[in-house]
Coordinates of C-alpha atoms in Angstrom, one line a residue:
M155 CA 0.0 0.0 0.0
R156 CA 1.4 3.4 -1.0
R157 CA 0.3 5.1 2.2
R158 CA 2.0 2.3 4.3
G159 CA 5.2 3.0 2.4
L160 CA 4.9 6.7 3.1
I161 CA 4.3 6.1 6.8
L162 CA 6.9 3.5 7.5
G163 CA 9.5 4.2 4.9
A164 CA 13.0 4.8 6.1
A165 CA 13.5 7.7 3.8
G166 CA 10.7 9.6 5.5
L167 CA 12.2 9.1 8.9
A168 CA 15.6 10.1 7.6
G169 CA 14.1 13.5 6.7
A170 CA 12.8 14.1 10.2
F171 CA 15.7 16.3 11.4
G172 CA 15.1 19.0 8.8
F173 CA 11.4 19.0 9.3
M174 CA 11.8 19.2 13.1
M175 CA 14.1 22.1 12.7
G176 CA 11.4 24.0 10.8
L177 CA 9.0 23.4 13.7
G178 CA 11.5 23.9 16.5
T179 CA 9.8 26.9 18.1
W180 CA 6.6 24.8 18.3
R181 CA 8.3 21.9 20.1
G182 CA 10.3 23.3 23.0
G183 CA 8.7 22.3 26.3
D184 CA 5.1 22.4 27.3
P185 CA 2.8 24.8 25.4
P186 CA 1.4 27.8 27.2
P187 CA -2.0 27.5 28.8
P188 CA -4.9 28.7 26.5
R189 CA -6.1 32.2 27.0
G190 CA -9.9 32.6 27.3
G191 CA -10.6 29.5 25.2
E192 CA -12.3 26.3 26.1
G193 CA -9.4 24.9 28.2
A194 CA -7.7 26.2 31.3
R195 CA -8.5 29.6 32.6
D196 CA -5.9 32.0 34.0
G197 CA -4.1 30.5 36.9
E198 CA -5.7 27.1 36.3
R199 CA -4.4 24.0 34.6
M200 CA -5.7 22.5 31.4
D201 CA -8.7 20.2 32.2
L202 CA -10.9 18.2 29.9
S203 CA -13.9 19.0 32.1
R204 CA -13.6 22.7 31.0
M205 CA -13.5 22.0 27.3
A206 CA -16.6 22.1 25.1
W207 CA -15.6 20.8 21.7
E208 CA -17.3 17.9 19.8
L209 CA -15.6 15.8 17.0
T210 CA -16.2 12.6 15.1
D211 CA -14.0 9.6 15.5
D212 CA -12.8 7.2 12.8
H213 CA -15.8 4.9 13.6
G214 CA -18.3 7.7 12.9
T215 CA -19.1 8.3 16.6
R216 CA -19.5 11.8 18.0
V217 CA -17.0 12.4 20.8
A218 CA -16.9 15.2 23.4
P219 CA -14.3 15.7 26.2
R220 CA -16.9 14.7 28.8
D221 CA -16.9 11.2 27.2
W222 CA -13.3 10.9 28.3
L223 CA -13.8 11.6 32.0
G224 CA -13.5 8.6 34.3
Q225 CA -10.5 7.1 32.3
A226 CA -7.0 8.4 31.7
S227 CA -6.5 9.9 28.3
M228 CA -3.6 10.5 26.0
V229 CA -4.1 13.0 23.1
F230 CA -2.0 14.6 20.4
F231 CA -2.6 16.6 17.2
G232 CA -1.3 15.7 13.8
F233 CA -2.4 14.7 10.3
T234 CA -2.3 11.7 8.0
W235 CA 0.0 13.3 5.4
C236 CA 2.6 14.3 8.0
P237 CA 6.0 13.1 6.6
D238 CA 7.7 12.0 9.8
V239 CA 6.7 13.5 13.2
C240 CA 3.2 12.0 13.3
P241 CA 4.1 8.5 12.3
T242 CA 7.1 8.6 14.6
T243 CA 4.8 9.7 17.5
L244 CA 2.3 7.0 16.6
M245 CA 5.0 4.3 16.6
D246 CA 6.2 5.6 19.9
I247 CA 2.7 5.5 21.4
S248 CA 2.2 2.0 20.1
G249 CA 5.4 1.0 21.9
W250 CA 4.4 2.7 25.1
L251 CA 1.1 0.8 25.1
D252 CA 3.0 -2.4 24.6
D253 CA 5.2 -1.5 27.6
L254 CA 2.2 -0.8 29.7
G255 CA 1.0 -4.3 29.3
P256 CA -2.6 -4.9 30.7
D257 CA -2.6 -1.3 32.1
A258 CA -2.8 0.0 28.5
D259 CA -6.5 -0.8 28.5
R260 CA -6.9 1.8 31.3
I261 CA -6.0 4.7 29.0
R262 CA -7.8 6.2 26.0
V263 CA -5.6 7.4 23.1
S264 CA -6.7 9.8 20.4
L265 CA -5.1 11.6 17.4
I266 CA -7.0 14.9 16.6
T267 CA -6.3 15.9 13.0
V268 CA -5.2 19.5 12.1
D269 CA -6.0 18.8 8.5
P270 CA -9.8 18.1 8.3
E271 CA -9.9 19.0 4.6
R272 CA -8.1 15.7 3.8
D273 CA -8.7 13.7 7.0
S274 CA -12.2 12.2 7.0
P275 CA -13.1 9.5 9.5
Q276 CA -12.5 6.9 6.8
V277 CA -9.0 8.3 5.9
L278 CA -8.1 8.4 9.6
G279 CA -9.2 4.8 10.1
E280 CA -7.1 3.6 7.2
Y281 CA -4.1 5.5 8.4
L282 CA -4.4 4.4 12.0
S283 CA -4.7 0.7 11.0
N284 CA -0.9 0.8 10.6
F285 CA -0.5 1.3 14.4
D286 CA -1.9 0.1 17.7
P287 CA -5.7 -0.6 17.2
R288 CA -6.5 1.2 20.4
I289 CA -5.6 4.6 18.9
R290 CA -8.6 6.5 17.7
G291 CA -8.7 9.4 15.2
L292 CA -10.9 12.5 15.6
T293 CA -11.9 15.0 12.9
G294 CA -14.6 17.6 12.2
S295 CA -15.2 20.9 10.5
P296 CA -12.4 23.5 10.4
E297 CA -14.3 25.3 13.1
D298 CA -14.6 22.2 15.2
I299 CA -10.9 21.5 15.0
A300 CA -10.1 25.2 15.9
K301 CA -12.2 24.9 19.0
A302 CA -10.6 21.7 20.1
A303 CA -7.1 23.1 19.4
A304 CA -7.8 26.1 21.5
G305 CA -8.8 23.9 24.4
F306 CA -5.3 22.3 24.3
A307 CA -3.4 25.5 23.5
V308 CA -2.3 23.8 20.2
K309 CA -1.1 25.9 17.4
Y310 CA -1.3 24.8 13.7
E311 CA -1.1 26.4 10.3
R312 CA -1.4 25.4 6.7
V313 CA 1.9 25.9 4.8
P314 CA 1.8 26.0 0.9
R315 CA 4.4 23.9 -1.0
D316 CA 6.2 24.7 -4.2
D317 CA 4.3 21.9 -6.0
G318 CA 0.9 23.6 -5.3
D319 CA 0.1 21.2 -2.5
Y320 CA 0.4 22.0 1.2
T321 CA 1.6 20.7 4.5
M322 CA 0.6 21.5 8.1
N323 CA 2.8 22.9 10.9
H324 CA 1.5 22.0 14.4
T325 CA 2.3 21.6 18.0
S326 CA 3.7 18.1 18.6
G327 CA 3.4 17.3 22.3
V328 CA 1.4 14.3 23.7
Y329 CA -1.0 15.4 26.4
V330 CA -1.7 13.0 29.2
F331 CA -4.8 13.4 31.4
R332 CA -5.9 11.8 34.6
P333 CA -9.4 10.2 34.9
S334 CA -10.6 13.4 36.5
G335 CA -9.8 15.3 33.3
A336 CA -6.9 17.2 34.8
L337 CA -3.7 17.5 32.8
S338 CA -1.1 15.1 34.3
S339 CA 1.8 15.8 32.0
I340 CA 3.0 16.5 28.4
I341 CA 5.4 14.2 26.6
D342 CA 7.6 16.3 24.4
F343 CA 8.6 15.1 21.0
H344 CA 12.2 15.4 21.9
E345 CA 11.9 13.7 25.3
D346 CA 13.8 10.6 26.1
R347 CA 11.5 7.6 25.6
Q348 CA 12.4 6.2 29.0
F349 CA 10.4 8.9 30.7
A350 CA 7.2 8.5 28.7
V351 CA 5.8 5.3 30.3
P352 CA 6.3 6.5 33.9
K353 CA 4.4 9.7 33.0
I354 CA 1.6 7.6 31.6
R355 CA 1.5 5.3 34.6
R356 CA 1.2 8.3 37.0
A357 CA -1.9 9.4 35.1
I358 CA -3.4 6.0 35.3
E359 CA -2.7 5.6 39.0

C-alpha cells in the first residue's frame, strides 16, 4: 500500500531532522495555557472538564471531552500526510502501550487531526490501521478543529508547498490526562522515551 510505504519508509524518517528544525519553536517544552478558550482559565491547569468541543472519530461516533472523563486519556494533534513527526509519534505511542501491558487498557488514546480537509473519518481509520488498534482518530469541520485546538493550546497552520500542495505545521506534544480530566503531563517530541511510560503510569494511577 502506497500510504503504508509513506508512513513506515526509512526515507521519510531520515528526513525528520530537517522537518523538526522547521518546527523547532513549536516543540520546545510544554505549550502555554490557553487564554480565554475552552481549556484552562488564567491560573488554572488545562482540564478536559472545562472543554466544550465535539468531534467525530474514525468509527463515525461523535466524541466530546466529557466522554473521556473517568478514564485516563492521551491526546496529540497531527495529520495523515505528516511526513515523519506524526508516524514517529504513533509508533512511539504503540510502543508505550505495549510497555504498559494490561494497564494499556486503562488509558484512551486519540489523534486529533489538524487537516480536516483531507482527514475524513475513513481516511483516519485507514491511516491508524498501521498502528496500535487502540488509537482512535478524531476529525470535524475546520471550526470544530479550531475549537478543540484552543482547548489544548495547540497551534497549527497550513503551509503551501512549491508543487501547489500544502503541509501542516503543528504543536507536537502528547497530552496525558488523569481520569478526573486534569492534565497530568505533556510528553515532548524530543523527550527521552524512558520517561514516557512512567508519566503515563502516573496518570493511570
